[in-house]
Amino acid sequence: MLASTVYDDGATTPGDAFIAPKVEAEIVFRLGSPLKGPGVTVAEARRAVAEVMAGLEIVDSRIEDWRIRLADTIADLASNGAVVLGPPVVLPEDCDVRLIGMAFSRNGELVATGAGAAALGDPAAVVAWLANVLGEHGVTLEAGQLIMTGALHAAVAMRPGDRFVAEFDRLGTVTLHVGDA
């Protein structure tokens, strides 16, 4: 993700800035210490997390009708268009992020629900997986980096004028307004 595509909670994104946008609610981690695989465990990944945020990822595709394959996704910056982040939260050590529930609405209508366990069974497992895969190539996840852990529901189409709200247990609410085209 690029710094120019990171928005604060309540932001309005341009309605015509994307090609075929969809929105996903996600749990986002900010690392407090570096992680380098291979061999990073889920427990080590949990300990490396300093802050947790409610997030809305705008996924976008340059591939017609979203008929993408893995190579297309990689070439298309993992379909990342932008991200909206809620305020950072420091969770107690005994908080099980797998159980963080989420309700997602578009224009006031509930369109999806989810829980942290939808992300590889445990959002911290996503961090461990990423550290291990990148570590095989000599790359370290650094303190301060943000890690999107994956959608907690199927992506929802985004249109100009939409308002998206994701309400997370323990993490609070994050809101995205889409400007008119």
mmCIF file with all atom_site columns, C-alpha atoms in Angstrom:
data_model
loop_
_atom_site.group_PDB
_atom_site.id
_atom_site.type_symbol
_atom_site.label_atom_id
_atom_site.label_alt_id
_atom_site.label_comp_id
_atom_site.label_asym_id
_atom_site.label_entity_id
_atom_site.label_seq_id
_atom_site.pdbx_PDB_ins_code
_atom_site.Cartn_x
_atom_site.Cartn_y
_atom_site.Cartn_z
_atom_site.occupancy
_atom_site.B_iso_or_equiv
_atom_site.pdbx_formal_charge
_atom_site.auth_seq_id
_atom_site.auth_comp_id
_atom_site.auth_asym_id
_atom_site.auth_atom_id
_atom_site.pdbx_PDB_model_num
ATOM 1   C CA . MET A 1 1   ? 0.000   0.000   0.000   1.00 0.00 ? 1   MET A CA 1
ATOM 2   C CA . LEU A 1 2   ? 1.229   3.468   -0.821  1.00 0.00 ? 2   LEU A CA 1
ATOM 3   C CA . ALA A 1 3   ? 1.095   6.361   1.673   1.00 0.00 ? 3   ALA A CA 1
ATOM 4   C CA . SER A 1 4   ? -0.879  8.387   -0.874  1.00 0.00 ? 4   SER A CA 1
ATOM 5   C CA . THR A 1 5   ? -3.693  5.814   -0.706  1.00 0.00 ? 5   THR A CA 1
ATOM 6   C CA . VAL A 1 6   ? -4.091  5.767   3.089   1.00 0.00 ? 6   VAL A CA 1
ATOM 7   C CA . TYR A 1 7   ? -7.049  7.794   4.412   1.00 0.00 ? 7   TYR A CA 1
ATOM 8   C CA . ASP A 1 8   ? -8.195  8.606   7.934   1.00 0.00 ? 8   ASP A CA 1
ATOM 9   C CA . ASP A 1 9   ? -11.546 7.532   9.339   1.00 0.00 ? 9   ASP A CA 1
ATOM 10  C CA . GLY A 1 10  ? -14.434 9.509   7.848   1.00 0.00 ? 10  GLY A CA 1
ATOM 11  C CA . ALA A 1 11  ? -12.551 10.469  4.703   1.00 0.00 ? 11  ALA A CA 1
ATOM 12  C CA . THR A 1 12  ? -14.226 11.139  1.401   1.00 0.00 ? 12  THR A CA 1
ATOM 13  C CA . THR A 1 13  ? -12.563 9.481   -1.557  1.00 0.00 ? 13  THR A CA 1
ATOM 14  C CA . PRO A 1 14  ? -13.121 10.758  -5.093  1.00 0.00 ? 14  PRO A CA 1
ATOM 15  C CA . GLY A 1 15  ? -15.973 8.850   -6.707  1.00 0.00 ? 15  GLY A CA 1
ATOM 16  C CA . ASP A 1 16  ? -14.172 8.599   -10.027 1.00 0.00 ? 16  ASP A CA 1
ATOM 17  C CA . ALA A 1 17  ? -10.674 7.721   -8.782  1.00 0.00 ? 17  ALA A CA 1
ATOM 18  C CA . PHE A 1 18  ? -11.074 3.967   -9.230  1.00 0.00 ? 18  PHE A CA 1
ATOM 19  C CA . ILE A 1 19  ? -11.831 1.586   -12.086 1.00 0.00 ? 19  ILE A CA 1
ATOM 20  C CA . ALA A 1 20  ? -13.964 -1.229  -10.618 1.00 0.00 ? 20  ALA A CA 1
ATOM 21  C CA . PRO A 1 21  ? -13.860 -0.623  -6.850  1.00 0.00 ? 21  PRO A CA 1
ATOM 22  C CA . LYS A 1 22  ? -15.149 -2.835  -4.070  1.00 0.00 ? 22  LYS A CA 1
ATOM 23  C CA . VAL A 1 23  ? -14.869 -2.383  -0.303  1.00 0.00 ? 23  VAL A CA 1
ATOM 24  C CA . GLU A 1 24  ? -13.812 -4.893  2.357   1.00 0.00 ? 24  GLU A CA 1
ATOM 25  C CA . ALA A 1 25  ? -13.708 -4.513  6.141   1.00 0.00 ? 25  ALA A CA 1
ATOM 26  C CA . GLU A 1 26  ? -10.449 -5.738  7.666   1.00 0.00 ? 26  GLU A CA 1
ATOM 27  C CA . ILE A 1 27  ? -8.456  -5.843  10.870  1.00 0.00 ? 27  ILE A CA 1
ATOM 28  C CA . VAL A 1 28  ? -5.215  -3.885  10.432  1.00 0.00 ? 28  VAL A CA 1
ATOM 29  C CA . PHE A 1 29  ? -2.068  -4.287  12.536  1.00 0.00 ? 29  PHE A CA 1
ATOM 30  C CA . ARG A 1 30  ? 0.807   -1.860  13.066  1.00 0.00 ? 30  ARG A CA 1
ATOM 31  C CA . LEU A 1 31  ? 3.999   -3.627  14.078  1.00 0.00 ? 31  LEU A CA 1
ATOM 32  C CA . GLY A 1 32  ? 5.861   -2.471  17.160  1.00 0.00 ? 32  GLY A CA 1
ATOM 33  C CA . SER A 1 33  ? 8.901   -4.629  16.527  1.00 0.00 ? 33  SER A CA 1
ATOM 34  C CA . PRO A 1 34  ? 10.463  -6.231  13.442  1.00 0.00 ? 34  PRO A CA 1
ATOM 35  C CA . LEU A 1 35  ? 9.704   -9.760  12.308  1.00 0.00 ? 35  LEU A CA 1
ATOM 36  C CA . LYS A 1 36  ? 11.928  -11.831 10.059  1.00 0.00 ? 36  LYS A CA 1
ATOM 37  C CA . GLY A 1 37  ? 11.157  -15.328 8.918   1.00 0.00 ? 37  GLY A CA 1
ATOM 38  C CA . PRO A 1 38  ? 11.326  -18.073 8.208   1.00 0.00 ? 38  PRO A CA 1
ATOM 39  C CA . GLY A 1 39  ? 10.215  -19.652 11.449  1.00 0.00 ? 39  GLY A CA 1
ATOM 40  C CA . VAL A 1 40  ? 8.007   -16.854 12.846  1.00 0.00 ? 40  VAL A CA 1
ATOM 41  C CA . THR A 1 41  ? 5.212   -18.355 14.951  1.00 0.00 ? 41  THR A CA 1
ATOM 42  C CA . VAL A 1 42  ? 1.710   -16.963 15.443  1.00 0.00 ? 42  VAL A CA 1
ATOM 43  C CA . ALA A 1 43  ? 2.599   -16.224 19.080  1.00 0.00 ? 43  ALA A CA 1
ATOM 44  C CA . GLU A 1 44  ? 5.664   -14.223 17.960  1.00 0.00 ? 44  GLU A CA 1
ATOM 45  C CA . ALA A 1 45  ? 3.535   -12.350 15.426  1.00 0.00 ? 45  ALA A CA 1
ATOM 46  C CA . ARG A 1 46  ? 1.011   -11.442 18.154  1.00 0.00 ? 46  ARG A CA 1
ATOM 47  C CA . ARG A 1 47  ? 3.782   -10.097 20.384  1.00 0.00 ? 47  ARG A CA 1
ATOM 48  C CA . ALA A 1 48  ? 5.149   -7.951  17.534  1.00 0.00 ? 48  ALA A CA 1
ATOM 49  C CA . VAL A 1 49  ? 1.848   -6.098  17.071  1.00 0.00 ? 49  VAL A CA 1
ATOM 50  C CA . ALA A 1 50  ? 1.745   -2.691  18.773  1.00 0.00 ? 50  ALA A CA 1
ATOM 51  C CA . GLU A 1 51  ? -1.617  -1.359  17.580  1.00 0.00 ? 51  GLU A CA 1
ATOM 52  C CA . VAL A 1 52  ? -4.766  -2.666  15.956  1.00 0.00 ? 52  VAL A CA 1
ATOM 53  C CA . MET A 1 53  ? -7.158  -0.674  13.770  1.00 0.00 ? 53  MET A CA 1
ATOM 54  C CA . ALA A 1 54  ? -10.502 -1.091  12.084  1.00 0.00 ? 54  ALA A CA 1
ATOM 55  C CA . GLY A 1 55  ? -9.919  -0.780  8.367   1.00 0.00 ? 55  GLY A CA 1
ATOM 56  C CA . LEU A 1 56  ? -11.780 -0.493  5.091   1.00 0.00 ? 56  LEU A CA 1
ATOM 57  C CA . GLU A 1 57  ? -9.832  -1.545  2.039   1.00 0.00 ? 57  GLU A CA 1
ATOM 58  C CA . ILE A 1 58  ? -10.891 -0.339  -1.370  1.00 0.00 ? 58  ILE A CA 1
ATOM 59  C CA . VAL A 1 59  ? -9.883  -3.093  -3.754  1.00 0.00 ? 59  VAL A CA 1
ATOM 60  C CA . ASP A 1 60  ? -9.731  -2.182  -7.416  1.00 0.00 ? 60  ASP A CA 1
ATOM 61  C CA . SER A 1 61  ? -8.964  -4.058  -10.583 1.00 0.00 ? 61  SER A CA 1
ATOM 62  C CA . ARG A 1 62  ? -7.695  -3.143  -13.982 1.00 0.00 ? 62  ARG A CA 1
ATOM 63  C CA . ILE A 1 63  ? -8.688  -6.617  -15.197 1.00 0.00 ? 63  ILE A CA 1
ATOM 64  C CA . GLU A 1 64  ? -12.080 -6.637  -16.932 1.00 0.00 ? 64  GLU A CA 1
ATOM 65  C CA . ASP A 1 65  ? -14.958 -8.028  -14.816 1.00 0.00 ? 65  ASP A CA 1
ATOM 66  C CA . TRP A 1 66  ? -12.529 -8.996  -12.019 1.00 0.00 ? 66  TRP A CA 1
ATOM 67  C CA . ARG A 1 67  ? -11.544 -12.179 -13.926 1.00 0.00 ? 67  ARG A CA 1
ATOM 68  C CA . ILE A 1 68  ? -8.148  -12.200 -12.248 1.00 0.00 ? 68  ILE A CA 1
ATOM 69  C CA . ARG A 1 69  ? -5.608  -14.897 -11.631 1.00 0.00 ? 69  ARG A CA 1
ATOM 70  C CA . LEU A 1 70  ? -2.737  -14.848 -9.162  1.00 0.00 ? 70  LEU A CA 1
ATOM 71  C CA . ALA A 1 71  ? -0.290  -13.312 -11.646 1.00 0.00 ? 71  ALA A CA 1
ATOM 72  C CA . ASP A 1 72  ? -2.854  -10.594 -12.480 1.00 0.00 ? 72  ASP A CA 1
ATOM 73  C CA . THR A 1 73  ? -3.319  -9.818  -8.786  1.00 0.00 ? 73  THR A CA 1
ATOM 74  C CA . ILE A 1 74  ? 0.423   -9.483  -8.245  1.00 0.00 ? 74  ILE A CA 1
ATOM 75  C CA . ALA A 1 75  ? 0.847   -7.274  -11.316 1.00 0.00 ? 75  ALA A CA 1
ATOM 76  C CA . ASP A 1 76  ? -2.122  -5.159  -10.172 1.00 0.00 ? 76  ASP A CA 1
ATOM 77  C CA . LEU A 1 77  ? -0.581  -4.233  -6.761  1.00 0.00 ? 77  LEU A CA 1
ATOM 78  C CA . ALA A 1 78  ? -2.626  -6.975  -5.046  1.00 0.00 ? 78  ALA A CA 1
ATOM 79  C CA . SER A 1 79  ? -5.776  -5.169  -6.232  1.00 0.00 ? 79  SER A CA 1
ATOM 80  C CA . ASN A 1 80  ? -5.136  -2.447  -3.639  1.00 0.00 ? 80  ASN A CA 1
ATOM 81  C CA . GLY A 1 81  ? -6.829  0.851   -4.389  1.00 0.00 ? 81  GLY A CA 1
ATOM 82  C CA . ALA A 1 82  ? -6.825  2.583   -1.001  1.00 0.00 ? 82  ALA A CA 1
ATOM 83  C CA . VAL A 1 83  ? -7.394  2.000   2.704   1.00 0.00 ? 83  VAL A CA 1
ATOM 84  C CA . VAL A 1 84  ? -9.295  3.914   5.372   1.00 0.00 ? 84  VAL A CA 1
ATOM 85  C CA . LEU A 1 85  ? -8.029  3.446   8.930   1.00 0.00 ? 85  LEU A CA 1
ATOM 86  C CA . GLY A 1 86  ? -9.833  3.921   12.193  1.00 0.00 ? 86  GLY A CA 1
ATOM 87  C CA . PRO A 1 87  ? -8.017  5.170   15.276  1.00 0.00 ? 87  PRO A CA 1
ATOM 88  C CA . PRO A 1 88  ? -5.321  2.859   16.662  1.00 0.00 ? 88  PRO A CA 1
ATOM 89  C CA . VAL A 1 89  ? -6.191  0.688   19.663  1.00 0.00 ? 89  VAL A CA 1
ATOM 90  C CA . VAL A 1 90  ? -3.852  -1.141  22.019  1.00 0.00 ? 90  VAL A CA 1
ATOM 91  C CA . LEU A 1 91  ? -5.602  -4.386  22.900  1.00 0.00 ? 91  LEU A CA 1
ATOM 92  C CA . PRO A 1 92  ? -5.029  -6.252  26.153  1.00 0.00 ? 92  PRO A CA 1
ATOM 93  C CA . GLU A 1 93  ? -2.651  -9.193  25.835  1.00 0.00 ? 93  GLU A CA 1
ATOM 94  C CA . ASP A 1 94  ? -5.448  -11.687 26.460  1.00 0.00 ? 94  ASP A CA 1
ATOM 95  C CA . CYS A 1 95  ? -7.673  -10.331 23.650  1.00 0.00 ? 95  CYS A CA 1
ATOM 96  C CA . ASP A 1 96  ? -8.357  -13.007 21.049  1.00 0.00 ? 96  ASP A CA 1
ATOM 97  C CA . VAL A 1 97  ? -8.518  -11.127 17.723  1.00 0.00 ? 97  VAL A CA 1
ATOM 98  C CA . ARG A 1 98  ? -10.100 -14.185 16.104  1.00 0.00 ? 98  ARG A CA 1
ATOM 99  C CA . LEU A 1 99  ? -13.266 -13.338 18.060  1.00 0.00 ? 99  LEU A CA 1
ATOM 100 C CA . ILE A 1 100 ? -13.493 -9.649  17.137  1.00 0.00 ? 100 ILE A CA 1
ATOM 101 C CA . GLY A 1 101 ? -16.861 -9.302  15.430  1.00 0.00 ? 101 GLY A CA 1
ATOM 102 C CA . MET A 1 102 ? -17.726 -6.836  12.691  1.00 0.00 ? 102 MET A CA 1
ATOM 103 C CA . ALA A 1 103 ? -20.946 -5.500  11.113  1.00 0.00 ? 103 ALA A CA 1
ATOM 104 C CA . PHE A 1 104 ? -20.606 -3.793  7.715   1.00 0.00 ? 104 PHE A CA 1
ATOM 105 C CA . SER A 1 105 ? -23.160 -1.469  6.139   1.00 0.00 ? 105 SER A CA 1
ATOM 106 C CA . ARG A 1 106 ? -23.541 0.483   2.924   1.00 0.00 ? 106 ARG A CA 1
ATOM 107 C CA . ASN A 1 107 ? -25.829 3.516   3.002   1.00 0.00 ? 107 ASN A CA 1
ATOM 108 C CA . GLY A 1 108 ? -27.295 2.406   6.332   1.00 0.00 ? 108 GLY A CA 1
ATOM 109 C CA . GLU A 1 109 ? -28.139 -1.129  5.212   1.00 0.00 ? 109 GLU A CA 1
ATOM 110 C CA . LEU A 1 110 ? -26.339 -4.089  6.791   1.00 0.00 ? 110 LEU A CA 1
ATOM 111 C CA . VAL A 1 111 ? -24.628 -5.954  3.945   1.00 0.00 ? 111 VAL A CA 1
ATOM 112 C CA . ALA A 1 112 ? -22.144 -8.243  5.719   1.00 0.00 ? 112 ALA A CA 1
ATOM 113 C CA . THR A 1 113 ? -20.887 -9.501  9.045   1.00 0.00 ? 113 THR A CA 1
ATOM 114 C CA . GLY A 1 114 ? -17.661 -11.205 9.942   1.00 0.00 ? 114 GLY A CA 1
ATOM 115 C CA . ALA A 1 115 ? -15.131 -12.036 12.610  1.00 0.00 ? 115 ALA A CA 1
ATOM 116 C CA . GLY A 1 116 ? -11.356 -11.987 12.836  1.00 0.00 ? 116 GLY A CA 1
ATOM 117 C CA . ALA A 1 117 ? -11.257 -15.757 12.324  1.00 0.00 ? 117 ALA A CA 1
ATOM 118 C CA . ALA A 1 118 ? -12.204 -15.171 8.660   1.00 0.00 ? 118 ALA A CA 1
ATOM 119 C CA . ALA A 1 119 ? -8.580  -14.085 8.065   1.00 0.00 ? 119 ALA A CA 1
ATOM 120 C CA . LEU A 1 120 ? -6.659  -17.393 7.815   1.00 0.00 ? 120 LEU A CA 1
ATOM 121 C CA . GLY A 1 121 ? -8.348  -18.544 11.015  1.00 0.00 ? 121 GLY A CA 1
ATOM 122 C CA . ASP A 1 122 ? -6.452  -15.871 12.990  1.00 0.00 ? 122 ASP A CA 1
ATOM 123 C CA . PRO A 1 123 ? -5.326  -12.420 11.801  1.00 0.00 ? 123 PRO A CA 1
ATOM 124 C CA . ALA A 1 124 ? -2.015  -12.961 13.628  1.00 0.00 ? 124 ALA A CA 1
ATOM 125 C CA . ALA A 1 125 ? -1.482  -16.037 11.429  1.00 0.00 ? 125 ALA A CA 1
ATOM 126 C CA . VAL A 1 126 ? -1.552  -13.671 8.437   1.00 0.00 ? 126 VAL A CA 1
ATOM 127 C CA . VAL A 1 127 ? 1.325   -11.693 9.980   1.00 0.00 ? 127 VAL A CA 1
ATOM 128 C CA . ALA A 1 128 ? 3.328   -14.864 10.672  1.00 0.00 ? 128 ALA A CA 1
ATOM 129 C CA . TRP A 1 129 ? 2.695   -16.154 7.141   1.00 0.00 ? 129 TRP A CA 1
ATOM 130 C CA . LEU A 1 130 ? 3.773   -12.844 5.597   1.00 0.00 ? 130 LEU A CA 1
ATOM 131 C CA . ALA A 1 131 ? 6.925   -12.643 7.733   1.00 0.00 ? 131 ALA A CA 1
ATOM 132 C CA . ASN A 1 132 ? 7.862   -16.196 6.784   1.00 0.00 ? 132 ASN A CA 1
ATOM 133 C CA . VAL A 1 133 ? 7.238   -15.800 3.048   1.00 0.00 ? 133 VAL A CA 1
ATOM 134 C CA . LEU A 1 134 ? 9.105   -12.496 2.866   1.00 0.00 ? 134 LEU A CA 1
ATOM 135 C CA . GLY A 1 135 ? 11.865  -13.834 5.120   1.00 0.00 ? 135 GLY A CA 1
ATOM 136 C CA . GLU A 1 136 ? 12.615  -16.507 2.528   1.00 0.00 ? 136 GLU A CA 1
ATOM 137 C CA . HIS A 1 137 ? 13.598  -13.599 0.263   1.00 0.00 ? 137 HIS A CA 1
ATOM 138 C CA . GLY A 1 138 ? 15.614  -11.733 2.905   1.00 0.00 ? 138 GLY A CA 1
ATOM 139 C CA . VAL A 1 139 ? 12.885  -9.183  3.631   1.00 0.00 ? 139 VAL A CA 1
ATOM 140 C CA . THR A 1 140 ? 12.069  -8.145  7.195   1.00 0.00 ? 140 THR A CA 1
ATOM 141 C CA . LEU A 1 141 ? 8.735   -6.719  8.340   1.00 0.00 ? 141 LEU A CA 1
ATOM 142 C CA . GLU A 1 142 ? 9.759   -3.527  10.141  1.00 0.00 ? 142 GLU A CA 1
ATOM 143 C CA . ALA A 1 143 ? 8.350   -1.788  13.201  1.00 0.00 ? 143 ALA A CA 1
ATOM 144 C CA . GLY A 1 144 ? 5.764   0.795   12.173  1.00 0.00 ? 144 GLY A CA 1
ATOM 145 C CA . GLN A 1 145 ? 4.599   -1.074  9.080   1.00 0.00 ? 145 GLN A CA 1
ATOM 146 C CA . LEU A 1 146 ? 0.887   -1.658  8.564   1.00 0.00 ? 146 LEU A CA 1
ATOM 147 C CA . ILE A 1 147 ? -0.390  -5.115  7.731   1.00 0.00 ? 147 ILE A CA 1
ATOM 148 C CA . MET A 1 148 ? -3.840  -5.622  6.260   1.00 0.00 ? 148 MET A CA 1
ATOM 149 C CA . THR A 1 149 ? -4.955  -9.056  7.432   1.00 0.00 ? 149 THR A CA 1
ATOM 150 C CA . GLY A 1 150 ? -7.618  -9.773  4.820   1.00 0.00 ? 150 GLY A CA 1
ATOM 151 C CA . ALA A 1 151 ? -11.324 -9.298  4.262   1.00 0.00 ? 151 ALA A CA 1
ATOM 152 C CA . LEU A 1 152 ? -13.779 -10.544 6.869   1.00 0.00 ? 152 LEU A CA 1
ATOM 153 C CA . HIS A 1 153 ? -16.525 -10.870 4.218   1.00 0.00 ? 153 HIS A CA 1
ATOM 154 C CA . ALA A 1 154 ? -17.070 -10.860 0.464   1.00 0.00 ? 154 ALA A CA 1
ATOM 155 C CA . ALA A 1 155 ? -16.159 -7.559  -1.218  1.00 0.00 ? 155 ALA A CA 1
ATOM 156 C CA . VAL A 1 156 ? -19.037 -5.115  -1.762  1.00 0.00 ? 156 VAL A CA 1
ATOM 157 C CA . ALA A 1 157 ? -19.292 -2.969  -4.899  1.00 0.00 ? 157 ALA A CA 1
ATOM 158 C CA . MET A 1 158 ? -18.553 0.741   -4.375  1.00 0.00 ? 158 MET A CA 1
ATOM 159 C CA . ARG A 1 159 ? -20.419 3.499   -6.198  1.00 0.00 ? 159 ARG A CA 1
ATOM 160 C CA . PRO A 1 160 ? -20.204 7.298   -6.143  1.00 0.00 ? 160 PRO A CA 1
ATOM 161 C CA . GLY A 1 161 ? -22.278 8.678   -3.273  1.00 0.00 ? 161 GLY A CA 1
ATOM 162 C CA . ASP A 1 162 ? -21.982 5.537   -1.110  1.00 0.00 ? 162 ASP A CA 1
ATOM 163 C CA . ARG A 1 163 ? -21.277 5.651   2.621   1.00 0.00 ? 163 ARG A CA 1
ATOM 164 C CA . PHE A 1 164 ? -19.658 2.578   4.186   1.00 0.00 ? 164 PHE A CA 1
ATOM 165 C CA . VAL A 1 165 ? -19.441 1.902   7.921   1.00 0.00 ? 165 VAL A CA 1
ATOM 166 C CA . ALA A 1 166 ? -17.736 -1.046  9.597   1.00 0.00 ? 166 ALA A CA 1
ATOM 167 C CA . GLU A 1 167 ? -18.439 -1.458  13.309  1.00 0.00 ? 167 GLU A CA 1
ATOM 168 C CA . PHE A 1 168 ? -15.880 -3.637  15.073  1.00 0.00 ? 168 PHE A CA 1
ATOM 169 C CA . ASP A 1 169 ? -16.030 -5.065  18.571  1.00 0.00 ? 169 ASP A CA 1
ATOM 170 C CA . ARG A 1 170 ? -13.138 -3.572  20.620  1.00 0.00 ? 170 ARG A CA 1
ATOM 171 C CA . LEU A 1 171 ? -11.788 -1.571  17.638  1.00 0.00 ? 171 LEU A CA 1
ATOM 172 C CA . GLY A 1 172 ? -14.612 0.888   17.108  1.00 0.00 ? 172 GLY A CA 1
ATOM 173 C CA . THR A 1 173 ? -16.070 2.184   13.883  1.00 0.00 ? 173 THR A CA 1
ATOM 174 C CA . VAL A 1 174 ? -14.477 3.207   10.599  1.00 0.00 ? 174 VAL A CA 1
ATOM 175 C CA . THR A 1 175 ? -16.355 5.175   7.939   1.00 0.00 ? 175 THR A CA 1
ATOM 176 C CA . LEU A 1 176 ? -15.759 5.879   4.247   1.00 0.00 ? 176 LEU A CA 1
ATOM 177 C CA . HIS A 1 177 ? -17.670 8.395   2.145   1.00 0.00 ? 177 HIS A CA 1
ATOM 178 C CA . VAL A 1 178 ? -17.454 8.099   -1.626  1.00 0.00 ? 178 VAL A CA 1
ATOM 179 C CA . GLY A 1 179 ? -17.655 11.398  -3.477  1.00 0.00 ? 179 GLY A CA 1
ATOM 180 C CA . ASP A 1 180 ? -19.931 11.919  -6.432  1.00 0.00 ? 180 ASP A CA 1
ATOM 181 C CA . ALA A 1 181 ? -18.505 11.238  -9.880  1.00 0.00 ? 181 ALA A CA 1
#
